[in-house]
Coordinates of C-alpha atoms in Angstrom, one line a residue:
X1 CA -28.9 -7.0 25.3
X2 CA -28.3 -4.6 22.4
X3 CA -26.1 -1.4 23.4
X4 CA -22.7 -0.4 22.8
X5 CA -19.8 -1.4 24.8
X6 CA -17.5 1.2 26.7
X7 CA -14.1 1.6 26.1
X8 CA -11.9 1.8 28.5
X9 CA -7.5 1.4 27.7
X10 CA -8.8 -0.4 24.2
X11 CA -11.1 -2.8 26.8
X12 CA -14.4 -2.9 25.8
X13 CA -16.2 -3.4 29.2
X14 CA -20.2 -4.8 27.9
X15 CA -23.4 -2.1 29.4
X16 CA -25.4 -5.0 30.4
X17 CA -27.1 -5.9 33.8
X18 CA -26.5 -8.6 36.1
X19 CA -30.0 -10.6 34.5
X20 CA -28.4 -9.7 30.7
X21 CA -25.2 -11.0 32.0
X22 CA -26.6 -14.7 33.0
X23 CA -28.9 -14.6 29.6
X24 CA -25.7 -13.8 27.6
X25 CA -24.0 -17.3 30.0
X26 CA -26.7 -18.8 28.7
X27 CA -26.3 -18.0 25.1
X28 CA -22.4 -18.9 25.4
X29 CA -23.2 -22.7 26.9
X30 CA -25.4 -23.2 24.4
X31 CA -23.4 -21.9 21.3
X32 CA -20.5 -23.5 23.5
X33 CA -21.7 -27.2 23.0
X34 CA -22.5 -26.7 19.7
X35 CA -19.6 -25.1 18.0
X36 CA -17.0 -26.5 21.0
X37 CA -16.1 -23.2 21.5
X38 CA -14.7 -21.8 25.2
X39 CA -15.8 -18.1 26.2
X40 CA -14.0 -16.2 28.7
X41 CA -15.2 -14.0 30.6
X42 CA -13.7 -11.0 33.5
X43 CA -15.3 -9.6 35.6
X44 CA -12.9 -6.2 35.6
X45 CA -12.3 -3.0 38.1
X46 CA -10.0 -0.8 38.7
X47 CA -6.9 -3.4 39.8
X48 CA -7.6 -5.5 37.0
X49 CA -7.1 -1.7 34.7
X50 CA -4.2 -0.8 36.4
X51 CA -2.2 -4.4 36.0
X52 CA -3.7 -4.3 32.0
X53 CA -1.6 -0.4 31.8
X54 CA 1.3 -2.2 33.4
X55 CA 1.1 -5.1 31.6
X56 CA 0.6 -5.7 27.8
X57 CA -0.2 -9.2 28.2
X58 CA -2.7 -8.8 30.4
X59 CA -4.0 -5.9 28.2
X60 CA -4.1 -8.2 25.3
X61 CA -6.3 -10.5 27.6
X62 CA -8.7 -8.6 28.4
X63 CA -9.0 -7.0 24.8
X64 CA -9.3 -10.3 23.6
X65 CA -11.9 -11.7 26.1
X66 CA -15.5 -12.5 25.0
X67 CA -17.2 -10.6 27.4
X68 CA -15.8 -8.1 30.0
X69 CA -17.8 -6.8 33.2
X70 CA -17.9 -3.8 34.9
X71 CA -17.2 -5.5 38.7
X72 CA -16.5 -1.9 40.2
X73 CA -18.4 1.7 40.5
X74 CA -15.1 3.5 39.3
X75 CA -15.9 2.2 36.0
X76 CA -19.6 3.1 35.8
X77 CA -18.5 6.4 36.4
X78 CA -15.9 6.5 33.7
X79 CA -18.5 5.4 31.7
X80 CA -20.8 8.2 32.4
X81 CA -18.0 10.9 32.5
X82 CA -16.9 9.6 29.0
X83 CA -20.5 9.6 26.9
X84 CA -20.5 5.8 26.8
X85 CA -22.6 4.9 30.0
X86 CA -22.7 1.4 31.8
X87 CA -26.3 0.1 33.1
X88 CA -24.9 -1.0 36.5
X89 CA -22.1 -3.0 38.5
X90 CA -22.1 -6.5 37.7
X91 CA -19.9 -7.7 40.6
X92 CA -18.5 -11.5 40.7
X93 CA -19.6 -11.8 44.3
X94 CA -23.2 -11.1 43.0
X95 CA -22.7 -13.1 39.6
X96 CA -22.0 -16.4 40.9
X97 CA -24.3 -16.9 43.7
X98 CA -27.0 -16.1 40.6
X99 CA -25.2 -18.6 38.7
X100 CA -25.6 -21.0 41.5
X101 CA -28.9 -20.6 41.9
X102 CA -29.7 -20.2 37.8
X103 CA -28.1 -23.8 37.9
X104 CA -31.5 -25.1 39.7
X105 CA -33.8 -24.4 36.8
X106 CA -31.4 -24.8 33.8
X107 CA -29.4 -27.5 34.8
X108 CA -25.6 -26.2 34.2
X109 CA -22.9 -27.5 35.7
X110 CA -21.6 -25.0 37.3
X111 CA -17.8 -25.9 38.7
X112 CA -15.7 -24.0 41.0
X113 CA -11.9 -24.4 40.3
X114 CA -9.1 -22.5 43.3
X115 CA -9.5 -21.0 46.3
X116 CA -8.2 -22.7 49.4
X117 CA -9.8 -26.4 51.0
X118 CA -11.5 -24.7 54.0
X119 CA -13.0 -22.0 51.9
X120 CA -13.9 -25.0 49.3
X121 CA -15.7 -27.0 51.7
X122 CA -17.6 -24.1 53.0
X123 CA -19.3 -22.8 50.0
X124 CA -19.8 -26.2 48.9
X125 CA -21.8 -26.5 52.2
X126 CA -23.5 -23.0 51.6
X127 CA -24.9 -23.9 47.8
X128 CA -26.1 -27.0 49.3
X129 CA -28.3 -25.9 51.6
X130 CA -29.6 -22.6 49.7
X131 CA -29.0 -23.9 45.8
X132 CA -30.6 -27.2 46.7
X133 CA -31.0 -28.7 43.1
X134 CA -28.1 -27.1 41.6
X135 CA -25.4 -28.7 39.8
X136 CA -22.4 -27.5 41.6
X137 CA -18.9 -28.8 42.3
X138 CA -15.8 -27.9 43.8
X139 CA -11.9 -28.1 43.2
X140 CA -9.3 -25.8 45.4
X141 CA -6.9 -27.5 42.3
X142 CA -2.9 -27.4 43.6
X143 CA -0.8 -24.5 43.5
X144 CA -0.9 -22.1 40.5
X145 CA 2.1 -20.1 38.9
X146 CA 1.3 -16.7 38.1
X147 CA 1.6 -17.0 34.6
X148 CA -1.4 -19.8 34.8
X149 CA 1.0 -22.8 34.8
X150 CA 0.0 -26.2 36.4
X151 CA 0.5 -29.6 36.4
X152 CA -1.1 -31.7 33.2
X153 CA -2.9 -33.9 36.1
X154 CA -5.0 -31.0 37.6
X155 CA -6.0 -30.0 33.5
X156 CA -7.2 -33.4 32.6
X157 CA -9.3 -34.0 35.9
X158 CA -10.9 -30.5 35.4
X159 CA -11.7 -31.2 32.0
X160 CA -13.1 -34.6 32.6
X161 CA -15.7 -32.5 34.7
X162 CA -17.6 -31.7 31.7
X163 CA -18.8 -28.8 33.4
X164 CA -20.7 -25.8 31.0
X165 CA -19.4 -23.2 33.5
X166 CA -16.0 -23.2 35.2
X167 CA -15.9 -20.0 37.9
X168 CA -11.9 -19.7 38.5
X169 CA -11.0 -18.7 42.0
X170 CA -7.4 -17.5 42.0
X171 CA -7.4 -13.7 41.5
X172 CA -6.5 -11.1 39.1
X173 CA -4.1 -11.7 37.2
X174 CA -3.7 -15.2 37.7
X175 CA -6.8 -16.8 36.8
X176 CA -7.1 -14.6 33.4
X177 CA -3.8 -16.1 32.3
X178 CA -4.8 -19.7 33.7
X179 CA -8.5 -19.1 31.9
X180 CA -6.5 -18.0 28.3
X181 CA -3.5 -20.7 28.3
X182 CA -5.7 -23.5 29.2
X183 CA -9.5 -22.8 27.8
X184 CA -9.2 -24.9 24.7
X185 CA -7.5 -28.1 26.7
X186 CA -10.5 -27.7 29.8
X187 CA -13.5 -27.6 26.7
X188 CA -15.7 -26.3 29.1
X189 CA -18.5 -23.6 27.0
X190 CA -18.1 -21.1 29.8
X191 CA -15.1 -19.7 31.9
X192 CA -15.2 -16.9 34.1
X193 CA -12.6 -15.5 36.4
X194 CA -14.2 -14.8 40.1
X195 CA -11.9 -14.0 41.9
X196 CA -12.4 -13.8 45.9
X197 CA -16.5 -14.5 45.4
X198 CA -16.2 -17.9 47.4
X199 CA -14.2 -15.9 50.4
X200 CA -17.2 -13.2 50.6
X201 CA -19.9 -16.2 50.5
X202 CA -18.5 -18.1 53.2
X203 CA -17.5 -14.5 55.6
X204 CA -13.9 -14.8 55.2
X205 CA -14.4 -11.3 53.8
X206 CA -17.0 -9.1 54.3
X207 CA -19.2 -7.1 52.1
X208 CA -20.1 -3.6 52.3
X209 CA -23.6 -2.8 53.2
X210 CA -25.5 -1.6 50.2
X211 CA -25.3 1.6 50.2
X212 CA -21.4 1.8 50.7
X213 CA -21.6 -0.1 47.2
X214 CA -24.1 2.5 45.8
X215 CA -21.5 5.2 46.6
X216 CA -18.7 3.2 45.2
X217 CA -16.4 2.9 48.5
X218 CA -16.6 -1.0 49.0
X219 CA -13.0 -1.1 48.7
X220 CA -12.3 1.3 51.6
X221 CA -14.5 -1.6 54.0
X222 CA -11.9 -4.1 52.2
X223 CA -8.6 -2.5 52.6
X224 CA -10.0 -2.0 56.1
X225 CA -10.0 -5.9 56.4
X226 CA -6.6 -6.2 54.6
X227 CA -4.5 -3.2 55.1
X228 CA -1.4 -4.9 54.2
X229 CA -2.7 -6.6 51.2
X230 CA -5.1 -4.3 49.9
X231 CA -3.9 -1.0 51.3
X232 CA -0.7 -1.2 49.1
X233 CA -2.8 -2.6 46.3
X234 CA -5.3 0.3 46.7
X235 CA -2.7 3.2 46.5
X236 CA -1.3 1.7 43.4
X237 CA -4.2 1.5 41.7
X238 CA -5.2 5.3 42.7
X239 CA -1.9 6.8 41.6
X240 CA -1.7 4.7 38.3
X241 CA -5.3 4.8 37.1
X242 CA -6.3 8.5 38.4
X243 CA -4.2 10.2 36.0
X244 CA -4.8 8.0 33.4
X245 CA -8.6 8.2 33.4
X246 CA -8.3 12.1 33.4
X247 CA -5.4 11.9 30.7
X248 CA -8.5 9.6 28.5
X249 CA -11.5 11.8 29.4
X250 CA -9.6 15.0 28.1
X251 CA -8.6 12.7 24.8
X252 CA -12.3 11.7 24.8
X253 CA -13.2 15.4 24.4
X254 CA -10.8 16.2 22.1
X255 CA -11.6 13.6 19.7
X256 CA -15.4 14.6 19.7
X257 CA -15.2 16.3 16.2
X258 CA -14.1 12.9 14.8
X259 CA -16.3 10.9 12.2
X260 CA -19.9 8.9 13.6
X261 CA -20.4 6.0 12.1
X262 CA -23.1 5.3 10.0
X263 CA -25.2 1.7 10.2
X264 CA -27.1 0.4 7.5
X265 CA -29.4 -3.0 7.6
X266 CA -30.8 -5.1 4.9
X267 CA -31.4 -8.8 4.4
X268 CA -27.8 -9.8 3.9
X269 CA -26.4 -7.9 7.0
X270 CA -25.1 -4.6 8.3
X271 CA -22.9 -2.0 6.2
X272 CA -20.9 0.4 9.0
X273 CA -18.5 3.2 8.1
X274 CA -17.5 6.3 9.3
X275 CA -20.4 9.0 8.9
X276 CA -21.1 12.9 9.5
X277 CA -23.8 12.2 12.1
X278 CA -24.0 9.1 14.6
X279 CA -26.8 6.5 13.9
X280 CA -29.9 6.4 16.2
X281 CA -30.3 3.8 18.8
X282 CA -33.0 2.2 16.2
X283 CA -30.4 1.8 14.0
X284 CA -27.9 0.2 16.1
X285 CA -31.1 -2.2 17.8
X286 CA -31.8 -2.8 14.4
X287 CA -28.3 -3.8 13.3
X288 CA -27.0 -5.9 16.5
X289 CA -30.4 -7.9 16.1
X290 CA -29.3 -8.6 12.7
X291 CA -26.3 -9.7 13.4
X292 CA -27.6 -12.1 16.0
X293 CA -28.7 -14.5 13.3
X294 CA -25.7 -16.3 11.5
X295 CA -26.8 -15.7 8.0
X296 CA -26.0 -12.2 8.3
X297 CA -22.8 -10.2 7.0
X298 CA -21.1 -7.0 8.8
X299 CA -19.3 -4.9 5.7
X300 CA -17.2 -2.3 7.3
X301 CA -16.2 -0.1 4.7
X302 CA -13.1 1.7 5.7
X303 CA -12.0 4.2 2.5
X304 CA -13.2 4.7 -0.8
X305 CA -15.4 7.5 1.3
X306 CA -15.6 10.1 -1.6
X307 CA -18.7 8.8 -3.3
X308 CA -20.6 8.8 -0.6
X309 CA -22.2 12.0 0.2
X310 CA -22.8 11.1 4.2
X311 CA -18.9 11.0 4.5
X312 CA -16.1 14.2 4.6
X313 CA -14.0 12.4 2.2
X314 CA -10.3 11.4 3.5
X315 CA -11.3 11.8 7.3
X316 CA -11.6 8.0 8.3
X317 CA -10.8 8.5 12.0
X318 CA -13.7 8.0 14.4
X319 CA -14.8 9.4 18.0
X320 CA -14.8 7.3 21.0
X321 CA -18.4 6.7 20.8
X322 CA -18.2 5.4 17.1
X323 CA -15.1 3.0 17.7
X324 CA -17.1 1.5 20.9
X325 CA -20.0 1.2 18.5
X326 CA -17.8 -0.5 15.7
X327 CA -16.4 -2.7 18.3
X328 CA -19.6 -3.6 19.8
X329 CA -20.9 -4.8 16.1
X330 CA -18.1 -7.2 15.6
X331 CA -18.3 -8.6 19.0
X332 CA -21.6 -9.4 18.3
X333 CA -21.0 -10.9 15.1
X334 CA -18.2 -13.0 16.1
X335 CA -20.5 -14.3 19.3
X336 CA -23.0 -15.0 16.7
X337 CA -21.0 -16.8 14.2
X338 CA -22.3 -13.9 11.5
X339 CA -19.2 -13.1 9.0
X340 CA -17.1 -9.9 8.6
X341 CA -16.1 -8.4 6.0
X342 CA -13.5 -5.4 5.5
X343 CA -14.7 -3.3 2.5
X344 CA -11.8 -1.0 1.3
X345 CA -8.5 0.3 2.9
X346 CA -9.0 1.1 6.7
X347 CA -7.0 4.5 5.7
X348 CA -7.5 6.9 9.0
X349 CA -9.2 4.2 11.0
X350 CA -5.9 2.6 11.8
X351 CA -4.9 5.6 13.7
X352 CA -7.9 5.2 15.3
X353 CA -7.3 2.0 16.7
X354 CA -3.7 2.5 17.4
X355 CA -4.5 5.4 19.4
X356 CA -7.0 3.9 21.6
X357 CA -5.0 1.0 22.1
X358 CA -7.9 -1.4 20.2
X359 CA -6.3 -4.7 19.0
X360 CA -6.7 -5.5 14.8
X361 CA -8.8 -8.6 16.2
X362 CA -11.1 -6.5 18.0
X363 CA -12.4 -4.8 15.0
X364 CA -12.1 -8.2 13.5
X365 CA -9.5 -7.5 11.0
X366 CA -5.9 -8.6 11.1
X367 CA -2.1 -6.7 11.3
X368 CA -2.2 -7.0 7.3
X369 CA -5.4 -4.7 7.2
X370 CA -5.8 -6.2 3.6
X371 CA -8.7 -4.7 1.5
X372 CA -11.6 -7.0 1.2
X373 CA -10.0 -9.1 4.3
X374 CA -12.9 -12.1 5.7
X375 CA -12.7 -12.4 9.4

């Protein structure tokens, strides 16, 4: 997988498929055992967009997770509409039945934590019979606060699972708090928030047919099954993210005349800064691959633009396409274990960020924004 992420509210949701999605997995189980590291992942549409404007913390969640999914058309589209184009849906429901039977040939763990007992014992029934040499385990876990809290009991016996991937079945944004408070106490390589996948596996829910999916209007067969859940959920999310995703998309055009960013890559690493023209797709395959290997170095050099001829001296501030590229770069890195390095003073960039709501760590530098900063 090697293309830029899109941005959406300072998220940056990853342009990958559902097959580059479990290869990724697989890359975070093994760096995972090695380093005893913990990646999050969310699988996000439009609710989990519309709690994120509501809510800074779960904002600074999402911005902060290691890899976010597009799990809704509506974001696709945005993509498209805003020049930074997803491949396709990756949907939990889809994800973890793939992870389920992926389990088979690699040999994860793969353990389901929430949901209630019945809907437990069914999937567990289900993955027997049709994931027959998988790893697999189940936990409906006690009661959950909102804010992620439980009881010290249910944390120790989920972490004495050893699993390499943990699928979290308590909903948006419960799980995403549980899966942040409590990653580094459960060890486990992998944690992903899947929401109601286990309720659509077993029937409780039902699926659109395909091509209801295609068209993006699963959720009116859902709020069909739920009216009073969903229906108020639904209208929510329609009056707060509709005028928001126009209010970005006529941002997104107006920041178009806004620095590129150039990419450089030699045998110590990558050098990115902002640039009169964008780099070519070679140059960001060329980069991303680089930083893939742990040796390497990203230099993002920030200011001290004059002497370089590529760069309109004193204009730092890039368009959306160059920030999702930046922030794509250092999320590789920082998957990777590769260094980074801040080369200067981030002079207009900081606007940049602020204004597109990207958090310091994203771009991996901190609130100091100190010249010559290690991340």
């Amino acid at each position: 997988m090697s293309r830029p992420p899109l941005l959406l509210y300072g998220i940056p949701i990853e342009d990958v498929t559902l097959d580059e999605t479990v290869a990724l997995i697989g890359d975070m189980v093994v760096s995972g055992r090695e380093r005893s590291t913990t990646s999050q992942i969310a699988t996000v549409n439009v609710d989990f967009l519309a709690n994120a404007v509501d809510d800074p913390a779960i904002a600074s969640i999402l911005r902060d997770a290691d890899l976010c999914l597009a799990d809704g058309m509506p974001l696709v589209w945005a993509g498209t509409r805003l020049g930074m184009p997803v491949a396709e849906r990756v949907a939990g429901a889809d994800l973890v039945p793939r992870l389920f039977d992926e389990s088979q040939t690699t040999g994860w763990h793969v353990h389901v934590f929430g949901s209630s007992p019945d809907v437990a014992e069914r999937a567990e029934a289900i993955v027997v019979e049709r994931y027959p040499d998988a790893v697999v385990s189940f936990d409906p876990g006690p009661i959950v606060d909102r804010d992620g809290g439980v009881e010290d009991e249910a944390l120790d016996r989920l972490a004495a699972v050893g699993a390499d991937i943990v699928c979290v079945a308590l909903g948006n944004p419960k799980q995403e708090h549980f899966i942040r408070r409590h990653r580094d106490r459960i060890g486990a390589p992998v944690m992903i928030g899947v929401g109601g996948s286990l309720d659509m596996m077993v029937g409780e829910r039902r699926r659109a047919p395909e091509w209801v999916q295609r068209v993006g209007l699963e959720w009116v067969v859902r709020a069909a099954q739920e009216p009073r859940r969903l229906g108020v959920r639904y209208a929510r999310d329609i009056r707060t993210m509709g005028p928001w995703l126009f209010r970005q998309w006529r941002a997104n055009r107006a920041r178009r005349s806004r620095s590129d960013l150039r990419i450089s890559t030699d045998d110590d690493g990558v050098q990115v800064g902002p640039g009169t023209s964008p780099a070519s797709s070679s140059d960001w395959t060329a980069a991303s691959e680089r930083l893939a290997r742990r040796d390497a170095v990203l230099t993002i050099t920030a200011a001290d633009r004059g002497a370089d001829d590529d760069v309109d001296p004193g204009d730092g501030d890039l368009n959306d396409r160059a920030a999702a590229r930046l922030v794509g770069l250092v999320r590789i890195a920082r998957r990777s274990g590769a260094s980074i390095v801040w080369s200067g003073s981030p002079g207009g960039l900081v606007d940049t960020f602020t204004e597109l709501q990207i958090a310091p760590g994203a771009v991996g530098c901190d609130h100091e924004w100190q010249p010559e900063h290690t991340g």
